Amino acid sequence: MSQTIKLYDALKRMRRLTELGVPFTFTFLSYNATTRTSDGFKDVTKAQLRKGYRDDQSDKADILIGYVNSNDKSRWFYLPLLMKFNGYTIKP
């Protein structure tokens, strides 16, 4: 059985690892709110968080998380759709 972690505990660890310059891996379910479509699960390796939107910039500032990795440019994912972090399964 895989180990679990709470959603906001995972986010705290992601932020801490980013502060330390340590890359991490995670998996999320993609979602495009404009087209209301998904491309399925996305695995991200060697990621670090980046600055997101302020509350006055987007109504999704609380749930839209910015990241970068070695393969892509700046990307976003919806926090409620985070499924795994560094081998831990996200617990609802």
mmCIF file of N, CA and C in Angstrom:
data_model
loop_
_atom_site.group_PDB
_atom_site.id
_atom_site.type_symbol
_atom_site.label_atom_id
_atom_site.label_comp_id
_atom_site.label_asym_id
_atom_site.label_seq_id
_atom_site.Cartn_x
_atom_site.Cartn_y
_atom_site.Cartn_z
ATOM 1 N N MET A 1 0.840 -1.184 0.000
ATOM 2 C CA MET A 1 0.000 0.000 0.000
ATOM 3 C C MET A 1 0.881 1.243 0.000
ATOM 4 N N SER A 2 0.563 2.208 -0.858
ATOM 5 C CA SER A 2 1.389 3.405 -0.924
ATOM 6 C C SER A 2 1.067 4.340 0.240
ATOM 7 N N GLN A 3 2.025 5.145 0.571
ATOM 8 C CA GLN A 3 1.829 6.114 1.639
ATOM 9 C C GLN A 3 1.027 7.292 1.129
ATOM 10 N N THR A 4 0.303 7.935 2.036
ATOM 11 C CA THR A 4 -0.532 9.066 1.652
ATOM 12 C C THR A 4 -0.057 10.345 2.330
ATOM 13 N N ILE A 5 -0.494 11.464 1.763
ATOM 14 C CA ILE A 5 -0.188 12.780 2.318
ATOM 15 C C ILE A 5 -1.394 13.674 2.045
ATOM 16 N N LYS A 6 -1.684 14.565 2.959
ATOM 17 C CA LYS A 6 -2.788 15.502 2.772
ATOM 18 C C LYS A 6 -2.402 16.548 1.729
ATOM 19 N N LEU A 7 -3.403 17.050 1.027
ATOM 20 C CA LEU A 7 -3.189 17.976 -0.079
ATOM 21 C C LEU A 7 -2.348 19.190 0.324
ATOM 22 N N TYR A 8 -2.730 19.870 1.376
ATOM 23 C CA TYR A 8 -2.008 21.091 1.748
ATOM 24 C C TYR A 8 -0.653 20.804 2.387
ATOM 25 N N ASP A 9 -0.490 19.620 2.958
ATOM 26 C CA ASP A 9 0.840 19.226 3.438
ATOM 27 C C ASP A 9 1.775 19.017 2.247
ATOM 28 N N ALA A 10 1.248 18.438 1.176
ATOM 29 C CA ALA A 10 2.051 18.251 -0.038
ATOM 30 C C ALA A 10 2.452 19.611 -0.611
ATOM 31 N N LEU A 11 1.524 20.555 -0.644
ATOM 32 C CA LEU A 11 1.827 21.887 -1.160
ATOM 33 C C LEU A 11 2.893 22.574 -0.313
ATOM 34 N N LYS A 12 2.797 22.433 1.001
ATOM 35 C CA LYS A 12 3.821 23.004 1.894
ATOM 36 C C LYS A 12 5.196 22.408 1.603
ATOM 37 N N ARG A 13 5.247 21.102 1.395
ATOM 38 C CA ARG A 13 6.526 20.447 1.090
ATOM 39 C C ARG A 13 7.063 20.897 -0.267
ATOM 40 N N MET A 14 6.172 21.056 -1.233
ATOM 41 C CA MET A 14 6.597 21.552 -2.547
ATOM 42 C C MET A 14 7.223 22.941 -2.413
ATOM 43 N N ARG A 15 6.574 23.796 -1.636
ATOM 44 C CA ARG A 15 7.107 25.157 -1.432
ATOM 45 C C ARG A 15 8.461 25.121 -0.725
ATOM 46 N N ARG A 16 8.585 24.260 0.271
ATOM 47 C CA ARG A 16 9.852 24.157 1.015
ATOM 48 C C ARG A 16 10.976 23.626 0.122
ATOM 49 N N LEU A 17 10.690 22.598 -0.664
ATOM 50 C CA LEU A 17 11.701 22.059 -1.571
ATOM 51 C C LEU A 17 12.112 23.104 -2.613
ATOM 52 N N THR A 18 11.154 23.888 -3.086
ATOM 53 C CA THR A 18 11.470 24.947 -4.039
ATOM 54 C C THR A 18 12.392 25.980 -3.399
ATOM 55 N N GLU A 19 12.116 26.361 -2.151
ATOM 56 C CA GLU A 19 12.981 27.306 -1.426
ATOM 57 C C GLU A 19 14.411 26.775 -1.331
ATOM 58 N N LEU A 20 14.543 25.474 -1.135
ATOM 59 C CA LEU A 20 15.855 24.848 -0.990
ATOM 60 C C LEU A 20 16.520 24.540 -2.337
ATOM 61 N N GLY A 21 15.781 24.733 -3.425
ATOM 62 C CA GLY A 21 16.329 24.450 -4.751
ATOM 63 C C GLY A 21 16.341 22.973 -5.099
ATOM 64 N N VAL A 22 15.510 22.189 -4.418
ATOM 65 C CA VAL A 22 15.463 20.748 -4.637
ATOM 66 C C VAL A 22 14.267 20.416 -5.536
ATOM 67 N N PRO A 23 14.511 19.800 -6.695
ATOM 68 C CA PRO A 23 13.390 19.443 -7.569
ATOM 69 C C PRO A 23 12.597 18.253 -7.019
ATOM 70 N N PHE A 24 11.348 18.150 -7.442
ATOM 71 C CA PHE A 24 10.465 17.080 -6.991
ATOM 72 C C PHE A 24 9.606 16.599 -8.153
ATOM 73 N N THR A 25 8.894 15.511 -7.919
ATOM 74 C CA THR A 25 7.998 14.962 -8.941
ATOM 75 C C THR A 25 6.563 15.012 -8.432
ATOM 76 N N PHE A 26 5.637 15.112 -9.370
ATOM 77 C CA PHE A 26 4.231 15.044 -9.011
ATOM 78 C C PHE A 26 3.394 14.643 -10.215
ATOM 79 N N THR A 27 2.171 14.217 -9.936
ATOM 80 C CA THR A 27 1.212 13.827 -10.966
ATOM 81 C C THR A 27 -0.092 14.553 -10.699
ATOM 82 N N PHE A 28 -0.694 15.054 -11.757
ATOM 83 C CA PHE A 28 -1.981 15.731 -11.628
ATOM 84 C C PHE A 28 -2.874 15.359 -12.801
ATOM 85 N N LEU A 29 -4.146 15.577 -12.631
ATOM 86 C CA LEU A 29 -5.113 15.377 -13.696
ATOM 87 C C LEU A 29 -5.266 16.701 -14.415
ATOM 88 N N SER A 30 -5.007 16.712 -15.713
ATOM 89 C CA SER A 30 -5.079 17.963 -16.463
ATOM 90 C C SER A 30 -6.527 18.411 -16.620
ATOM 91 N N TYR A 31 -6.705 19.731 -16.754
ATOM 92 C CA TYR A 31 -8.033 20.280 -17.005
ATOM 93 C C TYR A 31 -7.893 21.647 -17.651
ATOM 94 N N ASN A 32 -8.621 21.847 -18.747
ATOM 95 C CA ASN A 32 -8.674 23.129 -19.430
ATOM 96 C C ASN A 32 -10.057 23.702 -19.174
ATOM 97 N N ALA A 33 -10.133 24.749 -18.351
ATOM 98 C CA ALA A 33 -11.421 25.326 -17.973
ATOM 99 C C ALA A 33 -12.104 26.017 -19.144
ATOM 100 N N THR A 34 -11.344 26.500 -20.108
ATOM 101 C CA THR A 34 -11.920 27.178 -21.265
ATOM 102 C C THR A 34 -12.695 26.199 -22.147
ATOM 103 N N THR A 35 -12.071 25.069 -22.442
ATOM 104 C CA THR A 35 -12.707 24.073 -23.323
ATOM 105 C C THR A 35 -13.396 22.957 -22.551
ATOM 106 N N ARG A 36 -13.216 22.959 -21.226
ATOM 107 C CA ARG A 36 -13.779 21.927 -20.350
ATOM 108 C C ARG A 36 -13.344 20.531 -20.777
ATOM 109 N N THR A 37 -12.052 20.407 -21.044
ATOM 110 C CA THR A 37 -11.495 19.129 -21.466
ATOM 111 C C THR A 37 -10.307 18.745 -20.595
ATOM 112 N N SER A 38 -9.940 17.467 -20.668
ATOM 113 C CA SER A 38 -8.785 16.955 -19.954
ATOM 114 C C SER A 38 -7.957 16.098 -20.902
ATOM 115 N N ASP A 39 -6.652 16.128 -20.720
ATOM 116 C CA ASP A 39 -5.749 15.250 -21.462
ATOM 117 C C ASP A 39 -5.282 14.090 -20.583
ATOM 118 N N GLY A 40 -5.967 13.867 -19.490
ATOM 119 C CA GLY A 40 -5.620 12.767 -18.604
ATOM 120 C C GLY A 40 -4.579 13.148 -17.571
ATOM 121 N N PHE A 41 -3.906 12.145 -17.061
ATOM 122 C CA PHE A 41 -2.900 12.359 -16.031
ATOM 123 C C PHE A 41 -1.598 12.853 -16.640
ATOM 124 N N LYS A 42 -0.956 13.789 -15.942
ATOM 125 C CA LYS A 42 0.331 14.335 -16.363
ATOM 126 C C LYS A 42 1.358 14.067 -15.274
ATOM 127 N N ASP A 43 2.463 13.444 -15.656
ATOM 128 C CA ASP A 43 3.581 13.209 -14.740
ATOM 129 C C ASP A 43 4.617 14.296 -14.967
ATOM 130 N N VAL A 44 5.024 14.946 -13.891
ATOM 131 C CA VAL A 44 5.998 16.029 -13.971
ATOM 132 C C VAL A 44 7.222 15.628 -13.156
ATOM 133 N N THR A 45 8.395 15.719 -13.780
ATOM 134 C CA THR A 45 9.641 15.398 -13.075
ATOM 135 C C THR A 45 10.515 16.637 -13.004
ATOM 136 N N LYS A 46 11.384 16.643 -12.025
ATOM 137 C CA LYS A 46 12.326 17.743 -11.821
ATOM 138 C C LYS A 46 11.626 19.095 -11.832
ATOM 139 N N ALA A 47 10.574 19.191 -11.046
ATOM 140 C CA ALA A 47 9.762 20.405 -10.998
ATOM 141 C C ALA A 47 10.118 21.282 -9.807
ATOM 142 N N GLN A 48 9.791 22.551 -9.952
ATOM 143 C CA GLN A 48 9.831 23.507 -8.859
ATOM 144 C C GLN A 48 8.682 24.477 -9.063
ATOM 145 N N LEU A 49 8.167 24.998 -7.968
ATOM 146 C CA LEU A 49 7.065 25.942 -8.069
ATOM 147 C C LEU A 49 7.575 27.306 -8.508
ATOM 148 N N ARG A 50 6.671 28.101 -9.032
ATOM 149 C CA ARG A 50 6.985 29.484 -9.398
ATOM 150 C C ARG A 50 5.870 30.360 -8.885
ATOM 151 N N LYS A 51 6.055 31.648 -9.003
ATOM 152 C CA LYS A 51 5.035 32.576 -8.520
ATOM 153 C C LYS A 51 3.745 32.380 -9.290
ATOM 154 N N GLY A 52 2.650 32.471 -8.572
ATOM 155 C CA GLY A 52 1.337 32.338 -9.176
ATOM 156 C C GLY A 52 0.639 33.682 -9.257
ATOM 157 N N TYR A 53 -0.637 33.621 -9.500
ATOM 158 C CA TYR A 53 -1.442 34.831 -9.575
ATOM 159 C C TYR A 53 -1.746 35.363 -8.184
ATOM 160 N N ARG A 54 -1.866 36.687 -8.093
ATOM 161 C CA ARG A 54 -2.356 37.319 -6.872
ATOM 162 C C ARG A 54 -3.883 37.245 -6.885
ATOM 163 N N ASP A 55 -4.479 37.459 -5.726
ATOM 164 C CA ASP A 55 -5.935 37.416 -5.624
ATOM 165 C C ASP A 55 -6.613 38.437 -6.531
ATOM 166 N N ASP A 56 -5.954 39.577 -6.748
ATOM 167 C CA ASP A 56 -6.562 40.605 -7.593
ATOM 168 C C ASP A 56 -6.316 40.355 -9.086
ATOM 169 N N GLN A 57 -5.579 39.316 -9.429
ATOM 170 C CA GLN A 57 -5.307 38.994 -10.829
ATOM 171 C C GLN A 57 -6.217 37.898 -11.374
ATOM 172 N N SER A 58 -6.664 36.995 -10.507
ATOM 173 C CA SER A 58 -7.464 35.871 -10.971
ATOM 174 C C SER A 58 -8.349 35.371 -9.846
ATOM 175 N N ASP A 59 -9.555 34.950 -10.207
ATOM 176 C CA ASP A 59 -10.436 34.343 -9.210
ATOM 177 C C ASP A 59 -10.007 32.911 -8.899
ATOM 178 N N LYS A 60 -9.031 32.406 -9.641
ATOM 179 C CA LYS A 60 -8.500 31.055 -9.414
ATOM 180 C C LYS A 60 -7.142 31.082 -8.716
ATOM 181 N N ALA A 61 -6.777 32.223 -8.154
ATOM 182 C CA ALA A 61 -5.457 32.373 -7.546
ATOM 183 C C ALA A 61 -5.195 31.348 -6.437
ATOM 184 N N ASP A 62 -6.238 30.918 -5.746
ATOM 185 C CA ASP A 62 -6.069 29.962 -4.644
ATOM 186 C C ASP A 62 -5.814 28.540 -5.118
ATOM 187 N N ILE A 63 -6.258 28.213 -6.327
ATOM 188 C CA ILE A 63 -6.174 26.821 -6.764
ATOM 189 C C ILE A 63 -5.304 26.596 -7.997
ATOM 190 N N LEU A 64 -4.901 27.655 -8.664
ATOM 191 C CA LEU A 64 -4.067 27.521 -9.853
ATOM 192 C C LEU A 64 -2.607 27.695 -9.433
ATOM 193 N N ILE A 65 -1.824 26.630 -9.548
ATOM 194 C CA ILE A 65 -0.448 26.599 -9.053
ATOM 195 C C ILE A 65 0.518 26.603 -10.238
ATOM 196 N N GLY A 66 1.479 27.509 -10.208
ATOM 197 C CA GLY A 66 2.469 27.603 -11.269
ATOM 198 C C GLY A 66 3.694 26.767 -10.963
ATOM 199 N N TYR A 67 4.258 26.171 -12.014
ATOM 200 C CA TYR A 67 5.475 25.376 -11.848
ATOM 201 C C TYR A 67 6.314 25.436 -13.116
ATOM 202 N N VAL A 68 7.563 25.049 -12.975
ATOM 203 C CA VAL A 68 8.473 24.864 -14.109
ATOM 204 C C VAL A 68 9.167 23.516 -13.917
ATOM 205 N N ASN A 69 9.594 22.938 -15.043
ATOM 206 C CA ASN A 69 10.414 21.731 -14.961
ATOM 207 C C ASN A 69 11.454 21.768 -16.068
ATOM 208 N N SER A 70 12.263 20.752 -16.141
ATOM 209 C CA SER A 70 13.376 20.772 -17.090
ATOM 210 C C SER A 70 12.915 20.592 -18.534
ATOM 211 N N ASN A 71 11.723 20.033 -18.757
ATOM 212 C CA ASN A 71 11.258 19.749 -20.112
ATOM 213 C C ASN A 71 10.346 20.822 -20.694
ATOM 214 N N ASP A 72 9.640 21.537 -19.868
ATOM 215 C CA ASP A 72 8.644 22.493 -20.338
ATOM 216 C C ASP A 72 8.977 23.899 -19.882
ATOM 217 N N LYS A 73 8.251 24.821 -20.450
ATOM 218 C CA LYS A 73 8.312 26.193 -19.966
ATOM 219 C C LYS A 73 7.387 26.291 -18.754
ATOM 220 N N SER A 74 7.022 27.481 -18.399
ATOM 221 C CA SER A 74 6.131 27.670 -17.258
ATOM 222 C C SER A 74 4.774 27.046 -17.536
ATOM 223 N N ARG A 75 4.267 26.329 -16.562
ATOM 224 C CA ARG A 75 2.989 25.628 -16.674
ATOM 225 C C ARG A 75 2.153 25.868 -15.421
ATOM 226 N N TRP A 76 0.902 25.408 -15.488
ATOM 227 C CA TRP A 76 -0.033 25.533 -14.371
ATOM 228 C C TRP A 76 -0.730 24.194 -14.128
ATOM 229 N N PHE A 77 -1.172 23.981 -12.884
ATOM 230 C CA PHE A 77 -2.069 22.870 -12.593
ATOM 231 C C PHE A 77 -3.045 23.319 -11.510
ATOM 232 N N TYR A 78 -4.200 22.663 -11.502
ATOM 233 C CA TYR A 78 -5.210 22.955 -10.486
ATOM 234 C C TYR A 78 -4.910 22.138 -9.239
ATOM 235 N N LEU A 79 -4.747 22.806 -8.122
ATOM 236 C CA LEU A 79 -4.384 22.146 -6.868
ATOM 237 C C LEU A 79 -5.334 21.000 -6.494
ATOM 238 N N PRO A 80 -6.661 21.144 -6.641
ATOM 239 C CA PRO A 80 -7.531 20.023 -6.274
ATOM 240 C C PRO A 80 -7.330 18.778 -7.139
ATOM 241 N N LEU A 81 -6.654 18.920 -8.278
ATOM 242 C CA LEU A 81 -6.434 17.790 -9.179
ATOM 243 C C LEU A 81 -5.057 17.147 -8.999
ATOM 244 N N LEU A 82 -4.341 17.548 -7.943
ATOM 245 C CA LEU A 82 -3.049 16.933 -7.617
ATOM 246 C C LEU A 82 -3.304 15.516 -7.109
ATOM 247 N N MET A 83 -2.638 14.525 -7.717
ATOM 248 C CA MET A 83 -2.873 13.121 -7.373
ATOM 249 C C MET A 83 -1.724 12.492 -6.591
ATOM 250 N N LYS A 84 -0.485 12.855 -6.948
ATOM 251 C CA LYS A 84 0.692 12.280 -6.287
ATOM 252 C C LYS A 84 1.774 13.342 -6.142
ATOM 253 N N PHE A 85 2.612 13.154 -5.128
ATOM 254 C CA PHE A 85 3.758 14.024 -4.887
ATOM 255 C C PHE A 85 4.894 13.187 -4.324
ATOM 256 N N ASN A 86 6.017 13.141 -5.040
ATOM 257 C CA ASN A 86 7.200 12.389 -4.604
ATOM 258 C C ASN A 86 6.869 10.979 -4.099
ATOM 259 N N GLY A 87 5.988 10.282 -4.822
ATOM 260 C CA GLY A 87 5.642 8.917 -4.469
ATOM 261 C C GLY A 87 4.492 8.771 -3.490
ATOM 262 N N TYR A 88 4.072 9.853 -2.864
ATOM 263 C CA TYR A 88 2.941 9.822 -1.951
ATOM 264 C C TYR A 88 1.651 10.032 -2.749
ATOM 265 N N THR A 89 0.610 9.317 -2.372
ATOM 266 C CA THR A 89 -0.709 9.534 -2.944
ATOM 267 C C THR A 89 -1.421 10.607 -2.128
ATOM 268 N N ILE A 90 -2.047 11.542 -2.824
ATOM 269 C CA ILE A 90 -2.744 12.631 -2.126
ATOM 270 C C ILE A 90 -4.019 12.091 -1.514
ATOM 271 N N LYS A 91 -4.187 12.384 -0.229
ATOM 272 C CA LYS A 91 -5.361 11.946 0.514
ATOM 273 C C LYS A 91 -6.363 13.098 0.540
ATOM 274 N N PRO A 92 -7.623 12.826 0.179
ATOM 275 C CA PRO A 92 -8.634 13.901 0.167
ATOM 276 C C PRO A 92 -8.913 14.477 1.534
#
